XYZ file of C-alpha atoms in Angstrom:
601
model
C 36.664 -34.982 -20.906
C 34.577 -35.823 -17.881
C 31.219 -37.461 -18.288
C 28.467 -35.303 -16.673
C 26.321 -37.202 -14.174
C 22.904 -38.221 -15.235
C 21.348 -36.268 -12.383
C 22.492 -33.902 -9.675
C 21.131 -34.620 -6.196
C 21.791 -31.674 -3.900
C 22.770 -32.677 -0.336
C 22.507 -36.311 -1.317
C 25.137 -37.315 1.229
C 23.145 -35.892 4.090
C 20.149 -37.570 5.717
C 16.837 -35.935 4.797
C 15.373 -33.478 7.316
C 11.675 -33.576 8.098
C 9.376 -30.668 8.926
C 8.977 -32.173 12.402
C 12.741 -31.979 13.021
C 12.775 -28.333 11.871
C 9.903 -27.523 14.217
C 11.630 -29.168 17.111
C 14.860 -27.196 16.523
C 12.822 -23.959 16.220
C 11.032 -24.680 19.471
C 14.345 -25.093 21.194
C 15.566 -21.711 19.986
C 12.344 -19.969 20.869
C 12.327 -21.512 24.348
C 15.598 -19.723 25.155
C 13.923 -16.379 24.483
C 10.664 -17.168 26.187
C 8.737 -17.136 22.904
C 6.419 -19.826 21.532
C 6.093 -21.381 18.096
C 2.670 -19.743 17.764
C 4.346 -16.362 17.471
C 5.920 -17.406 14.167
C 2.456 -17.631 12.527
C 0.886 -14.361 11.500
C -2.648 -13.629 10.362
C -3.596 -11.248 7.547
C -6.559 -8.822 7.649
C -8.478 -11.430 5.666
C -7.884 -14.110 8.291
C -5.264 -15.995 6.287
C -2.682 -17.572 8.516
C 0.866 -17.228 7.263
C 3.030 -20.155 8.438
C 6.752 -19.830 9.018
C 7.510 -22.753 6.701
C 5.824 -24.244 3.651
C 6.503 -27.670 2.133
C 5.236 -29.796 -0.735
C 2.386 -30.854 1.552
C 0.988 -27.347 1.201
C 0.563 -27.564 -2.587
C -2.814 -26.393 -3.787
C -3.084 -28.456 -6.902
C -2.524 -27.610 -10.579
C -2.716 -23.886 -11.195
C -2.750 -24.054 -14.973
C -0.313 -22.702 -17.508
C 0.547 -19.102 -18.436
C -1.953 -17.772 -20.944
C -4.523 -20.465 -20.217
C -7.580 -20.260 -17.953
C -7.698 -19.720 -15.016
C -4.790 -17.369 -15.886
C -3.280 -17.547 -12.418
C 0.155 -17.789 -14.008
C -0.420 -14.870 -16.403
C -2.667 -13.577 -19.089
C -0.382 -14.455 -22.002
C 1.736 -17.562 -22.671
C 4.870 -15.433 -23.208
C 4.187 -13.223 -20.194
C 5.932 -9.835 -20.430
C 9.146 -11.255 -21.838
C 8.991 -9.787 -25.345
C 7.899 -6.190 -24.555
C 7.957 -5.837 -20.786
C 4.929 -4.442 -19.027
C 3.281 -1.132 -20.013
C 4.874 1.745 -18.040
C 2.113 4.260 -17.290
C 2.259 7.603 -15.511
C -0.593 9.658 -14.125
C -1.166 13.331 -14.940
C -3.854 15.704 -13.683
C -4.316 19.429 -13.373
C -5.651 22.570 -15.008
C -2.490 23.918 -16.653
C -2.631 22.163 -20.043
C 0.754 23.474 -21.175
C 2.530 22.181 -18.079
C 0.719 18.853 -18.427
C 1.848 18.593 -22.000
C 5.458 19.291 -21.102
C 5.418 16.617 -18.361
C 3.669 14.078 -20.598
C 6.135 14.523 -23.434
C 9.094 14.234 -21.002
C 7.671 10.979 -19.676
C 7.136 9.539 -23.180
C 10.656 10.476 -24.228
C 12.108 8.702 -21.197
C 10.596 5.249 -21.036
C 6.868 5.737 -20.416
C 4.613 3.818 -22.776
C 1.119 5.037 -21.783
C -0.519 7.989 -20.066
C -3.214 8.103 -17.395
C -4.873 11.528 -17.725
C -7.440 13.388 -15.650
C -8.233 16.703 -17.355
C -11.204 18.822 -18.544
C -12.233 18.100 -22.135
C -11.331 21.557 -23.427
C -7.733 21.092 -22.241
C -7.209 17.788 -24.108
C -5.865 19.271 -27.391
C -3.130 21.214 -25.604
C -2.320 18.557 -23.028
C -1.894 15.908 -25.772
C -0.194 18.128 -28.352
C 2.646 16.170 -29.894
C 1.560 12.863 -28.419
C 1.354 10.049 -30.978
C -2.015 8.732 -29.938
C -1.861 5.618 -32.137
C 1.381 4.581 -30.455
C 1.077 5.837 -26.882
C -2.248 4.712 -25.325
C -4.065 7.293 -23.184
C -6.329 6.252 -20.374
C -8.848 8.848 -19.261
C -10.856 9.350 -16.107
C -13.955 10.146 -18.114
C -17.251 10.661 -16.267
C -19.255 12.034 -19.216
C -19.504 11.490 -22.929
C -18.164 15.006 -23.460
C -14.701 13.985 -22.286
C -14.756 10.872 -24.512
C -16.029 12.797 -27.545
C -13.300 15.489 -27.143
C -10.660 12.718 -26.905
C -11.943 10.856 -29.974
C -12.281 14.081 -31.935
C -8.475 14.498 -31.554
C -7.938 11.199 -33.322
C -10.244 12.206 -36.130
C -8.489 15.555 -36.522
C -5.132 13.754 -36.771
C -6.349 11.292 -39.336
C -6.190 8.255 -37.125
C -8.642 5.606 -38.428
C -11.199 4.140 -36.043
C -9.434 0.764 -36.239
C -6.233 2.278 -34.884
C -7.734 4.083 -31.847
C -6.328 2.629 -28.641
C -6.345 3.456 -24.956
C -9.280 3.531 -22.531
C -12.065 6.064 -22.031
C -12.083 5.228 -18.321
C -15.805 5.148 -17.650
C -16.215 3.919 -14.072
C -19.510 5.082 -12.563
C -19.310 2.695 -9.540
C -15.770 3.756 -8.683
C -16.761 7.412 -8.996
C -19.777 6.760 -6.811
C -17.587 5.127 -4.209
C -15.415 8.224 -4.118
C -18.145 10.885 -4.221
C -21.088 9.189 -2.499
C -23.360 9.850 -5.487
C -25.421 6.985 -6.816
C -23.752 5.285 -9.756
C -25.496 5.809 -13.103
C -24.801 2.759 -15.199
C -26.524 4.381 -18.205
C -23.032 5.421 -19.352
C -22.589 1.765 -20.384
C -24.864 2.442 -23.355
C -22.391 5.096 -24.596
C -19.512 2.755 -23.861
C -21.214 0.113 -26.016
C -21.553 2.529 -28.921
C -17.899 3.525 -28.702
C -16.873 -0.136 -28.526
C -18.720 -0.996 -31.699
C -16.990 1.791 -33.616
C -13.529 1.526 -32.111
C -12.600 -2.194 -31.878
C -9.212 -1.723 -30.160
C -10.401 0.902 -27.657
C -11.330 -0.072 -24.149
C -14.119 1.924 -22.606
C -14.399 1.070 -18.911
C -12.195 0.769 -15.843
C -12.846 -1.331 -12.835
C -11.045 0.810 -10.209
C -10.577 -0.971 -6.899
C -8.456 1.769 -5.415
C -11.323 3.460 -3.482
C -11.792 0.289 -1.402
C -8.070 -0.031 -0.706
C -7.853 3.684 0.193
C -10.816 3.332 2.564
C -8.797 0.797 4.538
C -10.112 -2.390 3.035
C -8.256 -5.702 2.995
C -6.928 -7.396 -0.161
C -9.946 -9.702 -0.298
C -12.357 -6.797 0.054
C -10.596 -4.921 -2.726
C -10.691 -7.976 -4.986
C -14.255 -8.942 -4.154
C -15.428 -5.374 -4.847
C -13.645 -5.335 -8.181
C -15.272 -8.556 -9.346
C -18.710 -7.339 -8.214
C -18.104 -4.089 -10.105
C -16.959 -5.877 -13.257
C -20.042 -8.115 -13.191
C -22.272 -5.073 -12.930
C -20.562 -3.556 -15.916
C -20.833 -6.778 -17.938
C -24.604 -6.808 -17.293
C -24.939 -3.189 -18.357
C -22.837 -3.577 -21.463
C -24.609 -6.736 -22.672
C -27.988 -5.089 -22.031
C -26.701 -2.233 -24.248
C -26.170 -4.746 -27.054
C -22.595 -6.023 -26.789
C -21.791 -9.704 -26.839
C -20.352 -11.109 -23.643
C -16.943 -11.531 -25.371
C -16.796 -7.895 -26.518
C -18.156 -6.619 -23.183
C -15.467 -8.475 -21.244
C -12.746 -6.946 -23.447
C -13.913 -3.429 -22.493
C -12.712 -3.770 -18.908
C -9.374 -2.928 -17.340
C -8.901 -3.702 -13.647
C -6.967 -1.306 -11.419
C -5.445 -2.598 -8.175
C -3.221 -1.096 -5.458
C -0.046 -2.771 -4.343
C 1.845 -1.978 -1.167
C 5.367 -2.675 0.145
C 4.189 -6.117 1.237
C 5.516 -7.740 -1.913
C 4.150 -11.248 -1.254
C 0.683 -9.919 -0.624
C 0.815 -7.908 -3.898
C 2.003 -10.949 -5.935
C -0.757 -13.112 -4.529
C -3.336 -10.360 -5.100
C -2.740 -10.106 -8.807
C -2.623 -13.878 -9.314
C -5.796 -14.350 -7.273
C -7.584 -11.563 -9.191
C -6.979 -13.318 -12.520
C -8.309 -16.547 -11.059
C -11.456 -14.845 -9.770
C -12.201 -13.231 -13.110
C -11.590 -16.497 -14.916
C -14.136 -18.149 -12.648
C -16.749 -15.509 -13.595
C -15.817 -16.061 -17.232
C -16.232 -19.779 -16.817
C -19.759 -19.322 -15.503
C -20.604 -16.866 -18.327
C -19.007 -18.961 -21.056
C -16.149 -16.596 -21.950
C -12.390 -17.000 -21.482
C -11.109 -13.427 -21.543
C -8.134 -12.894 -19.266
C -8.172 -9.977 -16.884
C -6.343 -6.874 -18.045
C -4.541 -5.543 -14.949
C -3.253 -2.084 -14.117
C -1.239 -2.148 -10.839
C -0.755 1.153 -8.983
C 1.618 1.702 -6.086
C -0.525 2.389 -3.014
C -1.244 5.970 -1.973
C -2.211 4.638 1.503
C 1.335 3.528 2.272
C 2.954 6.846 1.296
C 4.180 9.192 4.029
C 4.651 12.929 4.218
C 7.346 12.450 6.823
C 10.665 11.057 5.612
C 9.148 10.850 2.102
C 12.399 9.542 0.622
C 11.524 6.147 2.073
C 8.556 6.168 -0.353
C 11.113 5.465 -3.117
C 11.789 2.117 -1.508
C 8.129 1.410 -0.951
C 7.375 2.184 -4.583
C 10.208 -0.046 -5.753
C 9.039 -3.012 -3.733
C 5.416 -2.542 -4.876
C 6.530 -2.251 -8.507
C 8.623 -5.407 -8.183
C 5.551 -7.236 -6.783
C 3.452 -6.001 -9.660
C 6.054 -7.178 -12.250
C 6.408 -10.616 -10.559
C 2.667 -10.898 -10.174
C 2.167 -10.439 -13.910
C 0.565 -6.990 -14.139
C -0.023 -5.782 -17.721
C 0.501 -2.132 -16.763
C 2.199 -0.512 -13.753
C 2.041 3.012 -12.372
C 4.563 4.050 -9.713
C 3.433 7.106 -7.816
C 6.080 9.840 -7.323
C 7.661 9.596 -3.873
C 6.337 13.069 -2.902
C 2.710 12.360 -3.871
C 1.520 12.524 -0.250
C 3.246 15.878 0.235
C 1.789 17.728 -2.789
C 2.175 18.119 -6.516
C 5.011 16.080 -7.995
C 8.045 17.572 -9.654
C 10.243 16.740 -12.640
C 12.647 15.003 -10.242
C 10.021 12.867 -8.487
C 8.474 11.841 -11.836
C 11.900 10.924 -13.094
C 12.526 8.719 -10.060
C 9.195 7.036 -10.560
C 9.931 6.370 -14.277
C 13.425 5.111 -13.584
C 12.163 2.755 -10.864
C 10.371 0.821 -13.621
C 13.249 1.171 -16.101
C 15.671 -0.400 -13.607
C 13.421 -3.316 -12.824
C 12.696 -3.892 -16.486
C 16.028 -3.236 -18.192
C 18.624 -3.827 -15.489
C 16.992 -6.296 -13.177
C 15.060 -8.146 -15.953
C 12.060 -8.715 -13.739
C 9.889 -9.195 -16.832
C 12.359 -11.806 -18.195
C 10.676 -14.709 -16.335
C 7.159 -15.929 -16.870
C 5.398 -16.193 -13.485
C 8.476 -16.403 -11.265
C 6.159 -16.965 -8.280
C 4.832 -20.163 -9.812
C 5.710 -23.265 -7.813
C 6.411 -21.361 -4.576
C 4.464 -23.402 -1.999
C 3.974 -20.243 0.077
C 2.731 -18.000 -2.710
C 0.596 -20.714 -4.321
C -1.055 -21.319 -0.957
C -1.545 -17.646 -0.294
C -3.000 -17.086 -3.783
C -5.440 -19.898 -3.237
C -6.556 -18.700 0.226
C -6.884 -15.083 -0.922
C -8.989 -16.087 -3.930
C -11.384 -18.052 -1.697
C -11.813 -15.163 0.752
C -12.256 -12.659 -2.037
C -14.894 -14.865 -3.627
C -16.720 -14.833 -0.260
C -16.641 -11.004 -0.291
C -17.907 -10.973 -3.888
C -20.841 -13.380 -3.156
C -21.709 -11.352 -0.016
C -21.922 -8.205 -2.148
C -24.108 -9.994 -4.652
C -26.390 -11.272 -1.934
C -26.746 -7.676 -0.749
C -28.101 -6.651 -4.123
C -24.823 -5.914 -5.840
C -22.074 -3.437 -5.094
C -24.167 -0.412 -6.118
C -26.783 -1.291 -3.486
C -24.105 -2.089 -0.898
C -22.449 1.269 -1.447
C -25.736 3.172 -1.333
C -26.798 1.452 1.930
C -23.396 1.935 3.530
C -23.149 -1.749 4.385
C -19.876 -2.272 2.539
C -18.463 0.973 3.928
C -19.079 -0.362 7.418
C -17.189 -3.579 6.654
C -14.288 -1.608 5.191
C -14.260 0.609 8.309
C -14.040 -2.421 10.567
C -10.958 -3.569 8.671
C -9.456 -0.127 8.932
C -10.120 -0.116 12.694
C -8.146 -3.369 13.030
C -5.368 -1.943 10.888
C -5.125 1.263 12.860
C -4.892 -0.768 16.055
C -1.869 -2.544 14.682
C -0.407 0.788 13.464
C -0.933 2.241 16.942
C 0.916 -0.627 18.644
C 3.562 -0.553 15.843
C 2.809 -4.150 15.012
C 2.521 -2.678 11.546
C 5.610 -0.347 11.634
C 6.008 2.688 9.365
C 9.671 3.430 8.770
C 10.491 7.114 9.196
C 7.215 7.757 10.970
C 6.320 5.328 13.735
C 9.800 3.848 13.668
C 13.095 5.776 13.343
C 11.552 9.269 12.981
C 13.818 12.154 12.225
C 12.672 15.341 13.998
C 15.362 17.412 12.279
C 14.332 16.530 8.731
C 13.669 19.397 6.408
C 10.099 19.190 5.049
C 9.629 19.115 1.304
C 8.071 22.262 -0.198
C 5.468 21.282 -2.819
C 2.557 23.041 -4.449
C -0.895 21.706 -3.588
C -2.352 18.842 -5.558
C -5.817 19.042 -7.078
C -8.277 18.204 -4.308
C -9.531 14.629 -4.517
C -13.265 13.926 -4.667
C -15.115 13.842 -1.378
C -18.431 12.628 -0.064
C -17.944 8.936 -0.505
C -15.586 6.420 1.111
C -12.825 7.947 3.247
C -9.240 8.157 1.924
C -6.731 7.064 4.493
C -2.965 6.844 4.856
C -1.280 4.540 7.339
C 0.879 7.335 8.722
C -1.867 9.945 9.178
C -2.323 9.716 12.971
C 1.404 9.971 13.754
C 1.824 12.742 11.171
C -0.959 14.760 12.739
C 1.085 14.773 15.992
C 4.192 15.807 14.110
C 2.243 18.697 12.566
C 1.290 19.899 16.057
C 4.941 19.689 17.111
C 6.041 21.701 14.084
C 3.468 24.378 14.874
C 4.833 24.725 18.424
C 8.417 24.804 17.134
C 7.526 27.559 14.677
C 5.762 29.567 17.407
C 8.147 29.088 20.353
C 11.460 27.935 18.883
C 11.345 24.600 20.694
C 9.492 21.314 20.469
C 7.489 19.694 23.263
C 9.928 17.773 25.492
C 10.069 14.586 27.486
C 13.235 14.160 29.556
C 14.851 10.725 29.454
C 15.998 9.924 32.977
C 18.710 7.481 32.039
C 20.197 5.243 34.762
C 23.805 4.141 34.609
C 26.194 3.999 31.698
C 25.311 4.647 28.107
C 25.804 0.967 27.274
C 23.450 0.017 30.082
C 20.487 2.265 29.276
C 20.792 2.588 25.461
C 18.385 -0.244 24.592
C 15.490 1.250 26.590
C 16.378 4.941 26.147
C 16.609 4.304 22.397
C 13.242 2.553 22.430
C 11.582 5.326 24.444
C 13.106 8.083 22.360
C 12.011 6.418 19.163
C 8.416 6.118 20.395
C 8.162 9.621 21.709
C 9.817 11.255 18.670
C 7.188 9.462 16.503
C 4.789 11.911 18.064
C 6.996 14.954 17.487
C 8.342 15.090 21.017
C 11.990 15.900 21.636
C 13.848 13.670 24.108
C 16.926 15.167 25.813
C 18.544 12.708 28.198
C 20.738 12.669 31.290
C 23.423 10.682 29.436
C 25.682 8.554 31.640
C 24.812 8.951 35.325
C 25.923 7.521 38.677
C 23.157 8.631 41.050
C 19.581 9.742 41.191
C 20.754 13.178 42.287
C 22.622 13.627 39.010
C 19.543 12.638 37.116
C 17.337 15.093 39.008
C 19.836 17.914 38.385
C 19.892 17.179 34.663
C 16.083 16.999 34.614
C 15.613 20.369 36.279
C 17.985 21.975 33.820
C 15.677 21.100 30.913
C 12.500 22.522 32.382
C 10.532 19.498 31.129
C 7.200 18.585 32.708
C 7.372 14.889 31.843
C 10.241 12.431 32.471
C 10.814 8.867 31.308
C 12.930 6.532 33.407
C 15.220 4.363 31.233
C 17.628 1.683 32.439
C 18.121 -2.068 32.916
C 15.769 -4.329 34.834
C 18.442 -4.738 37.542
C 18.793 -0.970 37.913
C 14.990 -0.600 38.134
C 14.827 -2.977 41.090
C 16.875 -0.513 43.182
C 16.305 2.924 41.595
C 13.046 3.057 39.588
C 10.566 3.867 42.301
C 12.851 6.198 44.291
C 13.826 7.988 41.092
C 10.203 8.318 39.888
C 9.179 9.716 43.267
C 12.126 12.128 43.276
C 11.240 13.323 39.752
C 7.672 14.131 40.859
C 9.039 15.919 43.865
C 11.249 17.965 41.499
C 8.181 19.059 39.514
C 7.454 16.332 37.011
C 3.739 16.231 36.173
C 3.979 12.735 34.778
C 6.607 9.998 34.936
C 6.951 7.279 32.370
C 9.081 4.160 32.480
C 10.592 2.224 29.588
C 9.706 -1.338 30.465
C 6.877 -3.722 31.240
C 4.094 -2.690 33.624
C 5.050 -3.235 37.240
C 2.824 -2.463 40.181
C 5.905 -2.107 42.384
C 6.390 1.339 40.920
C 3.359 3.416 42.115
C 5.032 6.662 41.215
C 5.152 5.704 37.548
C 2.106 6.848 35.524
C 2.643 5.020 32.276
C 4.870 2.259 30.884
C 6.432 2.119 27.437
C 7.061 -1.403 26.166
C 7.078 -3.339 22.928
C 3.488 -3.797 21.817
C 2.077 -0.973 23.893
C -0.420 1.429 22.256
C 2.107 4.036 21.186
C -0.533 6.404 19.883
C -2.452 6.243 23.168
C 0.777 6.987 25.038
C 1.559 9.906 22.718
C -1.949 11.396 23.019
C -1.666 11.066 26.776
C 1.653 12.863 26.798
C 0.311 15.593 24.492
C -2.718 15.960 26.777
C -0.407 16.629 29.727
C 1.799 19.022 27.788
C -1.022 21.047 26.354
C -2.966 21.006 29.593
C 0.006 22.626 31.325
C 1.108 24.964 28.558
């Protein structure tokens, strides 16, 4: 037998490499492409700088242990190892029988709790056959009537008060954010009465989704949630609950996107923030977290990609330590979900839990210098948002005055600028669109509340242009067209013609090309055969030096209203009206093209 070594030192025979050496090597590589090291650092919408490399020097200090305040590493010492997280699906509508069928199917296939939005008179039918003492139901209750109808079901089925579980879902501030109506915190008195009678039942939800859906940053979403929770604690304790019981009434709901590291840091930072509030108030109740895959990131175009987005967001929620996760069906942005889309959403969680064992490690993000640093920075910025809301009189006052809405709108404006330039790309929409895709046919969803904060989606501006293109296709049999005036061989022009075609198709514009060409005359002949009003010159930089300006002038002489060029702006091409290049405002270009096309139609 061999004797195992006392320790294993990886790469022990190699000299240690320093961060300075790594940076020097990176600078050398970047210099060859004309880039700078600064381009490797990105900045989030909260002003957090994300470095390309993190080392032990970036450690933020001791972050505690799982199950121990400040709960950064998880609410329970064992994490989700023993039972996995709670798999929750959302159901809403006015057909109680169909709701019941869908709910039972979910519960029979891996779902462990239900999120239900329904009128009180439909509850008995919708929940027929549901074992309420085993499968928690979370309501979107806005009145005591909904709560009473729900609790009456338990009484009719002989479920004792001590066995009632779930959440009544009172959330007057969240509802006010969605509808614009002033929040009535008097419902907290009813919540307190229910809490005293049903010790295992939660009564209130802190829903941060409205702030995410209005375009807010992660810190704004977190800060708003903490301000909301504090307002609920005040109302519940004034209604007679102890601070410990009041804190146990709350479940926090957060959105997670396909940015997995942002999502992991968000959940970890949220627990730290709530622990800080608890520390001040003298209570150590960990935050109960419900993570929901973002509706803002979902697309109506190429909706199949939403399966991947939901998977990444769900993975982040599991790694981040969420207690409960809801994966939205991939077709949620198109319309009402189907049995197939609900099945995919369920199975996304089943695969991550049972096949990938994501819940099998307690806080897998712990110890990552990058994630620990990002968690720390995000918590600090979210605390600043929270204290700003408190200085403004609390979140209710900030919502009523519109001050917080203005700050959310400024963040959305910065986000839309990045979406327009494709700095924040949207696969299948702003990048790699498919104009020949067959749209999904779905029934309409129940209309969401209106009157409050706006509800955005990242893809909405591009998809509006695609809708206009579809309408023209249906009316005329052809889409709006921009001709790609390709110079030289396919190998020579593919890089730029592919770039230009990708950009233009993102706005619903078809892009026939000249293919391989030898002369400007061939290009002009191909252009005239299409009948297009706009042309885009595509070729290499060397080809542009000789042919770009003469070709652009010839295209205009042949009837082109506007000539574009795929490449950087160059004043030596006066016949070119607009340039398409990496980082240009793609939406501005597309609106300009549409303006020309519709102005001449």
